[in-house]
Amino acid sequence: MTGADSPHTLRSRLRARRPAAFGADPAGERMERIRRSPNFADGVFQNPVGARTRPSGGSMIEFAKIYFQKEARARRSPVGLVPLHATTLADLAKPPVSGLRLTWMGHSSVLAEIDGRRVLFDPVWGDRCSPFAFVGPKRLHPVPVPLAELGPVDVVVISHDHYDHLDMPTIKALVSTDTVFAVPLGVGAHLERWGVSADRLRELDWNESAEVAGLRFTATPARHFCGRGIRNQQHTLWASWAVAGPEHRIYHSGDTGYFPGFKDIGTAHGPFDATMIQIGAYSKYWPDIHMTPAEGMRAHLDLQGGQPVGTMLPIHWGTFNLAPHPWAEPGEGTVAAAAEAGARIALPRPGEPFEPGAEGIPTEAWWRAATSAPAGGRAPSADSKPGKAADTGSPEVASTT
């Protein structure tokens, strides 16, 4: 540091040199708004209930042994091609009969057509969920539809700023469109750095709502964390989302651990015609910030007033290798949890549109064709327990992807 460099100047220079994919730190009025938030205390955003976000000490060593074990690594990827839906664009060209249609694009990316509007949740079209093009979790299947061919989108909804939910190349591709972005408080700083104008942002704290294109978007609580850079300051909020139109209501969980607040969200904004629930990348090393399939089903029921109504779409699995559990385990666990609860689930291939209220929703366990099972049946993951979906780890927590 030269004699002319103050600590503030040095920090500014370092921020200017960091990769664009890291985004930007909230500042000015945005940071003042963050400080006024009832969910911000002791210099960071707080979870609705306590949450451990990463392993430490001996548990990190134990996790590393499990994660890099050769046989376990082999089970974390499909052995064959992941089957994609072949006629996505042709199907989307026809309006949904019921007024509500969902198309899972892989991981947590979902196109929702609701009451004449199009909403895109957590769009990730990049090849890797990483700040760098040469390293980081890589796609296990192609995107079902090129983003440029998807057509107009009224609103893009972001749940939080981890790389597998907020993808800079995808956002930059959407800058030239007319879409509005609904994001949790603080996340707007990233989007503005990438070219999104402030007038196109609807930046919300938990339990705040915005009306866009005749739909009401409400940022609802979640139990997770944030961060894109080396230093995680917890200055951007994470959220789940409730979206209500004139005729339909839907819910997207983003990433979250199970917590009692799902019941409150359901009471305030449900019941929902469809829920999109995270069921992958769970771990006994950080059980508070990702749900197992059994917990995901419990959340779905809580959101629906304790009743197995509506349709649940499992998300946050199948597209990126983010956890030591076998690749197909979240799907199998969700099937088992739904059968036990008597709940209705949709199991679309990536790119397969379906109407949640229709009789013929997709229910085939399509992943089995791309999964190898050892002699005598499927091998459990390292810490599976009888009667419960296995808990294993996710590098998302350690690397903020």
CSV table of C-alpha atoms in Angstrom, one decimal:
chain,number,residue,atom,x,y,z
A,1,MET,CA,0.0,0.0,0.0
A,2,THR,CA,1.4,3.4,-1.0
A,3,GLY,CA,1.3,6.4,1.3
A,4,ALA,CA,-1.6,7.8,-0.6
A,5,ASP,CA,-3.7,4.6,-0.2
A,6,SER,CA,-6.2,4.6,2.6
A,7,PRO,CA,-7.8,1.4,3.7
A,8,HIS,CA,-11.1,2.5,2.0
A,9,THR,CA,-9.2,3.1,-1.3
A,10,LEU,CA,-7.5,-0.2,-1.1
A,11,ARG,CA,-10.8,-2.1,-0.5
A,12,SER,CA,-12.3,-0.2,-3.5
A,13,ARG,CA,-9.5,-1.2,-5.7
A,14,LEU,CA,-9.6,-4.9,-4.7
A,15,ARG,CA,-13.4,-4.9,-5.3
A,16,ALA,CA,-12.9,-3.5,-8.8
A,17,ARG,CA,-10.4,-6.2,-9.6
A,18,ARG,CA,-12.4,-9.2,-8.4
A,19,PRO,CA,-14.1,-11.4,-11.0
A,20,ALA,CA,-17.4,-10.0,-12.4
A,21,ALA,CA,-19.1,-13.3,-11.5
A,22,PHE,CA,-18.6,-12.5,-7.8
A,23,GLY,CA,-21.1,-9.7,-8.2
A,24,ALA,CA,-21.1,-6.6,-6.1
A,25,ASP,CA,-21.5,-5.8,-2.4
A,26,PRO,CA,-24.6,-3.9,-1.3
A,27,ALA,CA,-23.8,-0.2,-0.6
A,28,GLY,CA,-25.5,3.2,-0.1
A,29,GLU,CA,-29.2,3.2,0.3
A,30,ARG,CA,-29.4,-0.6,-0.4
A,31,MET,CA,-27.1,-1.2,2.6
A,32,GLU,CA,-29.1,1.1,4.7
A,33,ARG,CA,-32.2,-0.7,3.9
A,34,ILE,CA,-30.5,-4.0,4.8
A,35,ARG,CA,-29.5,-2.6,8.2
A,36,ARG,CA,-33.1,-1.6,8.9
A,37,SER,CA,-34.3,-5.1,8.1
A,38,PRO,CA,-35.9,-7.0,11.0
A,39,ASN,CA,-34.0,-10.0,9.7
A,40,PHE,CA,-30.6,-8.4,10.0
A,41,ALA,CA,-28.7,-8.4,13.3
A,42,ASP,CA,-25.1,-8.4,14.5
A,43,GLY,CA,-24.0,-7.3,11.0
A,44,VAL,CA,-25.5,-10.3,9.1
A,45,PHE,CA,-28.8,-11.6,7.9
A,46,GLN,CA,-30.2,-14.2,10.4
A,47,ASN,CA,-32.1,-17.4,9.8
A,48,PRO,CA,-35.6,-17.9,11.2
A,49,VAL,CA,-34.2,-20.6,13.5
A,50,GLY,CA,-30.5,-21.4,14.1
A,51,ALA,CA,-28.6,-23.1,11.2
A,52,ARG,CA,-25.2,-24.6,10.9
A,53,THR,CA,-24.0,-23.9,7.3
A,54,ARG,CA,-20.8,-26.0,7.0
A,55,PRO,CA,-18.9,-28.8,8.7
A,56,SER,CA,-15.9,-27.9,10.9
A,57,GLY,CA,-12.9,-29.6,12.5
A,58,GLY,CA,-13.1,-33.3,12.5
A,59,SER,CA,-16.4,-33.4,10.7
A,60,MET,CA,-14.8,-31.7,7.7
A,61,ILE,CA,-12.1,-34.4,7.6
A,62,GLU,CA,-14.8,-37.1,7.8
A,63,PHE,CA,-16.8,-35.4,5.1
A,64,ALA,CA,-13.7,-35.2,2.8
A,65,LYS,CA,-13.1,-38.9,3.2
A,66,ILE,CA,-16.6,-39.7,2.2
A,67,TYR,CA,-16.8,-37.2,-0.6
A,68,PHE,CA,-13.6,-38.3,-2.4
A,69,GLN,CA,-14.0,-42.1,-1.8
A,70,LYS,CA,-13.8,-43.7,-5.3
A,71,GLU,CA,-16.9,-45.9,-5.2
A,72,ALA,CA,-19.0,-43.1,-3.7
A,73,ARG,CA,-17.9,-40.7,-6.4
A,74,ALA,CA,-18.9,-43.2,-9.1
A,75,ARG,CA,-22.5,-43.3,-7.7
A,76,ARG,CA,-22.8,-39.5,-7.8
A,77,SER,CA,-23.2,-39.4,-11.6
A,78,PRO,CA,-25.5,-41.1,-14.0
A,79,VAL,CA,-24.0,-44.0,-16.0
A,80,GLY,CA,-26.1,-43.3,-19.1
A,81,LEU,CA,-27.5,-40.2,-20.8
A,82,VAL,CA,-30.0,-38.3,-18.8
A,83,PRO,CA,-33.2,-38.4,-20.9
A,84,LEU,CA,-34.5,-35.0,-22.0
A,85,HIS,CA,-38.0,-34.2,-23.2
A,86,ALA,CA,-37.8,-34.0,-27.0
A,87,THR,CA,-40.7,-31.6,-27.8
A,88,THR,CA,-40.4,-28.8,-25.2
A,89,LEU,CA,-40.8,-25.9,-27.6
A,90,ALA,CA,-43.7,-27.4,-29.5
A,91,ASP,CA,-45.5,-28.1,-26.2
A,92,LEU,CA,-44.9,-24.6,-24.9
A,93,ALA,CA,-46.3,-23.1,-28.1
A,94,LYS,CA,-49.7,-24.3,-27.0
A,95,PRO,CA,-51.3,-22.4,-24.0
A,96,PRO,CA,-52.0,-24.5,-20.9
A,97,VAL,CA,-55.6,-25.6,-20.8
A,98,SER,CA,-55.8,-25.1,-17.0
A,99,GLY,CA,-54.0,-21.8,-17.0
A,100,LEU,CA,-51.1,-23.3,-15.0
A,101,ARG,CA,-48.1,-25.2,-16.4
A,102,LEU,CA,-44.7,-26.0,-15.0
A,103,THR,CA,-41.6,-26.9,-17.0
A,104,TRP,CA,-38.6,-28.2,-15.0
A,105,MET,CA,-35.4,-27.2,-16.9
A,106,GLY,CA,-33.1,-29.1,-14.4
A,107,HIS,CA,-31.8,-28.3,-10.9
A,108,SER,CA,-34.0,-25.5,-9.5
A,109,SER,CA,-34.8,-23.8,-12.8
A,110,VAL,CA,-38.5,-23.9,-13.6
A,111,LEU,CA,-40.6,-22.0,-16.1
A,112,ALA,CA,-44.0,-21.4,-14.6
A,113,GLU,CA,-46.9,-20.3,-16.9
A,114,ILE,CA,-49.5,-19.0,-14.5
A,115,ASP,CA,-52.7,-17.2,-15.4
A,116,GLY,CA,-51.4,-15.9,-18.7
A,117,ARG,CA,-47.9,-14.9,-17.5
A,118,ARG,CA,-44.5,-16.5,-17.7
A,119,VAL,CA,-42.3,-16.7,-14.6
A,120,LEU,CA,-38.8,-18.2,-14.6
A,121,PHE,CA,-37.4,-19.3,-11.3
A,122,ASP,CA,-33.6,-19.5,-10.6
A,123,PRO,CA,-32.6,-19.8,-14.3
A,124,VAL,CA,-29.1,-21.4,-14.7
A,125,TRP,CA,-28.2,-22.0,-18.3
A,126,GLY,CA,-24.4,-22.0,-17.8
A,127,ASP,CA,-22.3,-25.1,-18.2
A,128,ARG,CA,-20.9,-24.8,-14.6
A,129,CYS,CA,-22.2,-23.5,-11.4
A,130,SER,CA,-19.0,-21.7,-10.6
A,131,PRO,CA,-17.5,-18.2,-11.0
A,132,PHE,CA,-15.0,-19.7,-13.4
A,133,ALA,CA,-15.6,-21.4,-16.8
A,134,PHE,CA,-12.8,-24.0,-16.3
A,135,VAL,CA,-13.6,-25.4,-12.9
A,136,GLY,CA,-16.6,-26.2,-10.7
A,137,PRO,CA,-19.6,-28.6,-10.9
A,138,LYS,CA,-20.4,-29.2,-14.5
A,139,ARG,CA,-23.8,-30.0,-16.1
A,140,LEU,CA,-24.8,-33.7,-16.2
A,141,HIS,CA,-27.2,-33.0,-19.0
A,142,PRO,CA,-27.7,-30.3,-21.6
A,143,VAL,CA,-30.2,-27.5,-21.1
A,144,PRO,CA,-33.5,-28.7,-22.6
A,145,VAL,CA,-34.1,-25.5,-24.5
A,146,PRO,CA,-31.7,-22.7,-25.5
A,147,LEU,CA,-32.5,-19.6,-23.5
A,148,ALA,CA,-32.8,-17.5,-26.7
A,149,GLU,CA,-35.6,-19.8,-27.9
A,150,LEU,CA,-37.5,-19.9,-24.7
A,151,GLY,CA,-39.5,-16.8,-25.6
A,152,PRO,CA,-40.6,-13.8,-23.6
A,153,VAL,CA,-40.5,-14.0,-19.8
A,154,ASP,CA,-42.5,-11.6,-17.7
A,155,VAL,CA,-40.6,-12.1,-14.4
A,156,VAL,CA,-37.4,-13.8,-13.4
A,157,VAL,CA,-37.4,-14.9,-9.7
A,158,ILE,CA,-34.1,-15.5,-7.8
A,159,SER,CA,-34.1,-17.3,-4.5
A,160,HIS,CA,-30.5,-16.5,-3.4
A,161,ASP,CA,-27.1,-15.7,-4.8
A,162,HIS,CA,-25.3,-19.1,-4.8
A,163,TYR,CA,-23.9,-20.0,-8.2
A,164,ASP,CA,-26.3,-22.9,-8.9
A,165,HIS,CA,-29.2,-20.4,-8.5
A,166,LEU,CA,-27.9,-17.1,-9.7
A,167,ASP,CA,-25.9,-17.5,-12.9
A,168,MET,CA,-24.2,-14.5,-14.3
A,169,PRO,CA,-24.1,-15.6,-18.0
A,170,THR,CA,-27.8,-16.3,-17.9
A,171,ILE,CA,-28.6,-12.9,-16.2
A,172,LYS,CA,-26.5,-11.1,-18.8
A,173,ALA,CA,-28.4,-12.9,-21.6
A,174,LEU,CA,-31.7,-11.6,-20.1
A,175,VAL,CA,-30.5,-8.0,-19.8
A,176,SER,CA,-31.6,-7.1,-23.3
A,177,THR,CA,-35.1,-8.4,-22.7
A,178,ASP,CA,-38.0,-6.7,-20.9
A,179,THR,CA,-38.2,-9.1,-18.0
A,180,VAL,CA,-38.5,-7.8,-14.4
A,181,PHE,CA,-36.4,-9.4,-11.7
A,182,ALA,CA,-37.8,-10.3,-8.3
A,183,VAL,CA,-34.9,-10.9,-5.9
A,184,PRO,CA,-34.2,-11.0,-2.1
A,185,LEU,CA,-32.9,-7.9,-0.4
A,186,GLY,CA,-29.3,-7.2,-1.3
A,187,VAL,CA,-29.2,-9.5,-4.4
A,188,GLY,CA,-30.0,-6.5,-6.6
A,189,ALA,CA,-26.4,-5.3,-6.2
A,190,HIS,CA,-25.2,-8.3,-8.2
A,191,LEU,CA,-27.7,-7.8,-11.0
A,192,GLU,CA,-27.0,-4.1,-11.3
A,193,ARG,CA,-23.3,-4.8,-11.7
A,194,TRP,CA,-24.2,-7.2,-14.6
A,195,GLY,CA,-26.3,-4.6,-16.4
A,196,VAL,CA,-29.8,-4.8,-15.0
A,197,SER,CA,-31.3,-1.4,-14.4
A,198,ALA,CA,-32.7,-0.5,-11.0
A,199,ASP,CA,-36.2,0.1,-12.4
A,200,ARG,CA,-36.4,-3.5,-13.4
A,201,LEU,CA,-35.7,-4.8,-9.9
A,202,ARG,CA,-38.2,-5.8,-7.3
A,203,GLU,CA,-35.9,-6.3,-4.3
A,204,LEU,CA,-37.8,-7.7,-1.3
A,205,ASP,CA,-37.3,-8.5,2.4
A,206,TRP,CA,-39.1,-11.5,3.8
A,207,ASN,CA,-42.9,-11.1,3.9
A,208,GLU,CA,-42.7,-8.1,1.5
A,209,SER,CA,-44.7,-8.4,-1.8
A,210,ALA,CA,-44.6,-6.8,-5.2
A,211,GLU,CA,-47.3,-6.8,-7.9
A,212,VAL,CA,-45.9,-7.5,-11.4
A,213,ALA,CA,-48.0,-8.2,-14.5
A,214,GLY,CA,-51.1,-9.1,-12.5
A,215,LEU,CA,-49.2,-11.5,-10.2
A,216,ARG,CA,-48.3,-11.0,-6.6
A,217,PHE,CA,-44.7,-12.1,-5.7
A,218,THR,CA,-44.0,-12.5,-2.0
A,219,ALA,CA,-40.5,-13.2,-0.6
A,220,THR,CA,-41.0,-15.8,2.2
A,221,PRO,CA,-38.6,-17.0,4.8
A,222,ALA,CA,-36.1,-19.8,4.2
A,223,ARG,CA,-33.4,-21.4,6.2
A,224,HIS,CA,-30.2,-21.1,4.3
A,225,PHE,CA,-27.3,-18.7,3.7
A,226,CYS,CA,-25.7,-16.6,0.9
A,227,GLY,CA,-22.4,-15.6,-0.6
A,228,ARG,CA,-20.5,-15.6,-3.9
A,229,GLY,CA,-17.0,-14.3,-3.1
A,230,ILE,CA,-14.1,-15.6,-0.9
A,231,ARG,CA,-15.4,-13.5,2.0
A,232,ASN,CA,-19.1,-14.3,2.8
A,233,GLN,CA,-20.4,-11.2,4.6
A,234,GLN,CA,-24.0,-12.5,4.7
A,235,HIS,CA,-25.3,-9.1,3.4
A,236,THR,CA,-27.6,-10.7,0.8
A,237,LEU,CA,-30.8,-12.4,1.8
A,238,TRP,CA,-32.1,-15.8,0.8
A,239,ALA,CA,-35.8,-16.5,0.3
A,240,SER,CA,-38.5,-18.9,-0.8
A,241,TRP,CA,-41.2,-17.4,-3.0
A,242,ALA,CA,-45.0,-17.5,-3.1
A,243,VAL,CA,-46.6,-16.4,-6.3
A,244,ALA,CA,-50.3,-15.7,-6.6
A,245,GLY,CA,-52.3,-15.0,-9.7
A,246,PRO,CA,-56.1,-14.4,-10.2
A,247,GLU,CA,-56.7,-18.2,-10.4
A,248,HIS,CA,-53.6,-20.1,-9.2
A,249,ARG,CA,-51.0,-20.1,-6.4
A,250,ILE,CA,-47.5,-21.6,-6.6
A,251,TYR,CA,-44.5,-21.9,-4.2
A,252,HIS,CA,-40.8,-22.2,-4.9
A,253,SER,CA,-38.6,-23.2,-2.0
A,254,GLY,CA,-35.2,-22.1,-3.2
A,255,ASP,CA,-32.7,-23.8,-0.9
A,256,THR,CA,-33.7,-24.3,2.7
A,257,GLY,CA,-33.5,-26.6,5.6
A,258,TYR,CA,-36.7,-27.7,7.2
A,259,PHE,CA,-38.2,-25.3,9.8
A,260,PRO,CA,-41.6,-24.7,11.3
A,261,GLY,CA,-42.2,-21.6,9.3
A,262,PHE,CA,-43.5,-23.6,6.3
A,263,LYS,CA,-46.8,-23.9,8.2
A,264,ASP,CA,-47.0,-20.1,8.6
A,265,ILE,CA,-46.2,-19.6,4.9
A,266,GLY,CA,-49.0,-22.0,4.0
A,267,THR,CA,-51.4,-20.2,6.2
A,268,ALA,CA,-50.6,-16.8,4.8
A,269,HIS,CA,-50.3,-17.6,1.1
A,270,GLY,CA,-51.6,-21.1,0.5
A,271,PRO,CA,-52.8,-23.6,-0.2
A,272,PHE,CA,-50.9,-23.9,-3.4
A,273,ASP,CA,-51.8,-25.6,-6.7
A,274,ALA,CA,-48.2,-26.6,-7.0
A,275,THR,CA,-45.1,-26.5,-4.8
A,276,MET,CA,-41.5,-26.7,-6.1
A,277,ILE,CA,-39.5,-28.2,-3.3
A,278,GLN,CA,-35.7,-28.7,-2.9
A,279,ILE,CA,-35.0,-32.4,-2.2
A,280,GLY,CA,-31.3,-32.8,-3.1
A,281,ALA,CA,-27.8,-32.0,-1.8
A,282,TYR,CA,-28.5,-32.7,1.8
A,283,SER,CA,-26.1,-33.7,4.5
A,284,LYS,CA,-25.7,-34.8,8.1
A,285,TYR,CA,-22.8,-32.3,8.3
A,286,TRP,CA,-25.2,-29.4,7.6
A,287,PRO,CA,-28.7,-30.7,8.2
A,288,ASP,CA,-30.1,-27.2,8.8
A,289,ILE,CA,-29.8,-25.7,5.3
A,290,HIS,CA,-30.9,-28.4,2.8
A,291,MET,CA,-33.8,-30.8,3.1
A,292,THR,CA,-33.9,-34.6,2.6
A,293,PRO,CA,-36.7,-35.9,0.4
A,294,ALA,CA,-38.6,-36.9,3.6
A,295,GLU,CA,-38.2,-33.4,4.9
A,296,GLY,CA,-39.2,-31.9,1.6
A,297,MET,CA,-42.4,-33.9,1.6
A,298,ARG,CA,-43.0,-32.7,5.2
A,299,ALA,CA,-42.6,-29.1,4.0
A,300,HIS,CA,-45.0,-29.7,1.2
A,301,LEU,CA,-47.6,-31.0,3.6
A,302,ASP,CA,-47.0,-28.0,6.0
A,303,LEU,CA,-47.5,-25.6,3.1
A,304,GLN,CA,-50.8,-27.3,2.3
A,305,GLY,CA,-52.3,-27.1,5.8
A,306,GLY,CA,-51.2,-30.6,6.6
A,307,GLN,CA,-53.2,-32.1,3.8
A,308,PRO,CA,-51.8,-34.0,0.7
A,309,VAL,CA,-53.3,-31.6,-1.7
A,310,GLY,CA,-51.8,-29.9,-4.8
A,311,THR,CA,-48.9,-31.3,-6.7
A,312,MET,CA,-45.3,-31.3,-5.5
A,313,LEU,CA,-42.4,-30.9,-8.1
A,314,PRO,CA,-39.0,-32.1,-6.7
A,315,ILE,CA,-36.2,-29.7,-7.6
A,316,HIS,CA,-32.5,-29.1,-6.9
A,317,TRP,CA,-31.3,-32.5,-8.1
A,318,GLY,CA,-30.2,-34.4,-11.2
A,319,THR,CA,-28.4,-31.7,-13.0
A,320,PHE,CA,-25.2,-30.9,-11.1
A,321,ASN,CA,-23.1,-33.2,-8.9
A,322,LEU,CA,-23.2,-31.3,-5.6
A,323,ALA,CA,-23.4,-34.0,-3.0
A,324,PRO,CA,-21.9,-37.4,-2.0
A,325,HIS,CA,-25.3,-39.1,-2.0
A,326,PRO,CA,-26.0,-41.3,-5.1
A,327,TRP,CA,-27.2,-39.3,-8.1
A,328,ALA,CA,-30.7,-41.0,-8.1
A,329,GLU,CA,-31.2,-41.1,-4.4
A,330,PRO,CA,-33.2,-37.8,-4.2
A,331,GLY,CA,-35.7,-39.1,-6.8
A,332,GLU,CA,-36.1,-42.5,-5.1
A,333,GLY,CA,-36.5,-40.9,-1.7
A,334,THR,CA,-39.2,-38.5,-3.0
A,335,VAL,CA,-41.1,-41.4,-4.5
A,336,ALA,CA,-41.0,-43.2,-1.2
A,337,ALA,CA,-42.0,-40.2,0.9
A,338,ALA,CA,-44.9,-39.4,-1.4
A,339,ALA,CA,-46.2,-43.0,-1.2
A,340,GLU,CA,-46.1,-42.9,2.6
A,341,ALA,CA,-47.9,-39.5,2.7
A,342,GLY,CA,-50.4,-40.3,0.0
A,343,ALA,CA,-49.2,-37.1,-1.8
A,344,ARG,CA,-49.3,-36.3,-5.5
A,345,ILE,CA,-45.9,-35.7,-7.1
A,346,ALA,CA,-44.8,-34.9,-10.6
A,347,LEU,CA,-41.7,-36.5,-12.0
A,348,PRO,CA,-41.0,-34.8,-15.3
A,349,ARG,CA,-37.9,-35.3,-17.4
A,350,PRO,CA,-35.9,-32.1,-17.8
A,351,GLY,CA,-37.9,-29.9,-20.3
A,352,GLU,CA,-41.2,-31.8,-19.9
A,353,PRO,CA,-44.1,-29.4,-19.4
A,354,PHE,CA,-47.0,-30.5,-17.3
A,355,GLU,CA,-50.2,-29.0,-15.8
A,356,PRO,CA,-50.2,-29.8,-12.1
A,357,GLY,CA,-54.0,-30.1,-12.0
A,358,ALA,CA,-54.3,-32.5,-14.9
A,359,GLU,CA,-54.9,-36.2,-14.5
A,360,GLY,CA,-51.9,-37.3,-16.6
A,361,ILE,CA,-49.0,-35.7,-14.9
A,362,PRO,CA,-45.6,-37.4,-15.4
A,363,THR,CA,-44.9,-40.1,-12.8
A,364,GLU,CA,-42.3,-42.4,-14.4
A,365,ALA,CA,-39.0,-42.8,-12.6
A,366,TRP,CA,-37.1,-41.8,-15.7
A,367,TRP,CA,-33.7,-41.7,-13.9
A,368,ARG,CA,-33.6,-45.4,-13.4
A,369,ALA,CA,-32.6,-45.9,-17.0
A,370,ALA,CA,-29.4,-43.8,-16.4
A,371,THR,CA,-28.6,-45.4,-13.1
A,372,SER,CA,-26.6,-48.6,-12.3
A,373,ALA,CA,-27.5,-50.6,-9.2
A,374,PRO,CA,-25.0,-53.0,-7.7
A,375,ALA,CA,-25.9,-56.7,-7.4
A,376,GLY,CA,-28.5,-57.2,-4.7
A,377,GLY,CA,-30.0,-53.7,-5.1
A,378,ARG,CA,-29.0,-50.0,-4.7
A,379,ALA,CA,-26.1,-49.3,-2.4
A,380,PRO,CA,-27.0,-46.8,0.3
A,381,SER,CA,-24.9,-43.7,0.8
A,382,ALA,CA,-22.4,-43.5,3.6
A,383,ASP,CA,-24.9,-42.5,6.4
A,384,SER,CA,-28.2,-43.8,5.2
A,385,LYS,CA,-30.6,-44.9,7.9
A,386,PRO,CA,-33.4,-47.5,7.5
A,387,GLY,CA,-36.7,-45.8,6.7
A,388,LYS,CA,-35.2,-42.4,6.0
A,389,ALA,CA,-33.7,-40.8,3.0
A,390,ALA,CA,-29.9,-40.7,3.4
A,391,ASP,CA,-28.1,-37.6,4.6
A,392,THR,CA,-24.9,-36.8,2.7
A,393,GLY,CA,-22.9,-33.7,2.0
A,394,SER,CA,-22.9,-31.0,-0.6
A,395,PRO,CA,-19.9,-28.9,-1.7
A,396,GLU,CA,-22.4,-26.0,-2.2
A,397,VAL,CA,-22.1,-25.3,1.5
A,398,ALA,CA,-18.3,-25.1,1.5
A,399,SER,CA,-17.8,-23.3,-1.8
A,400,THR,CA,-20.9,-21.1,-2.0
A,401,THR,CA,-21.8,-22.6,-5.4
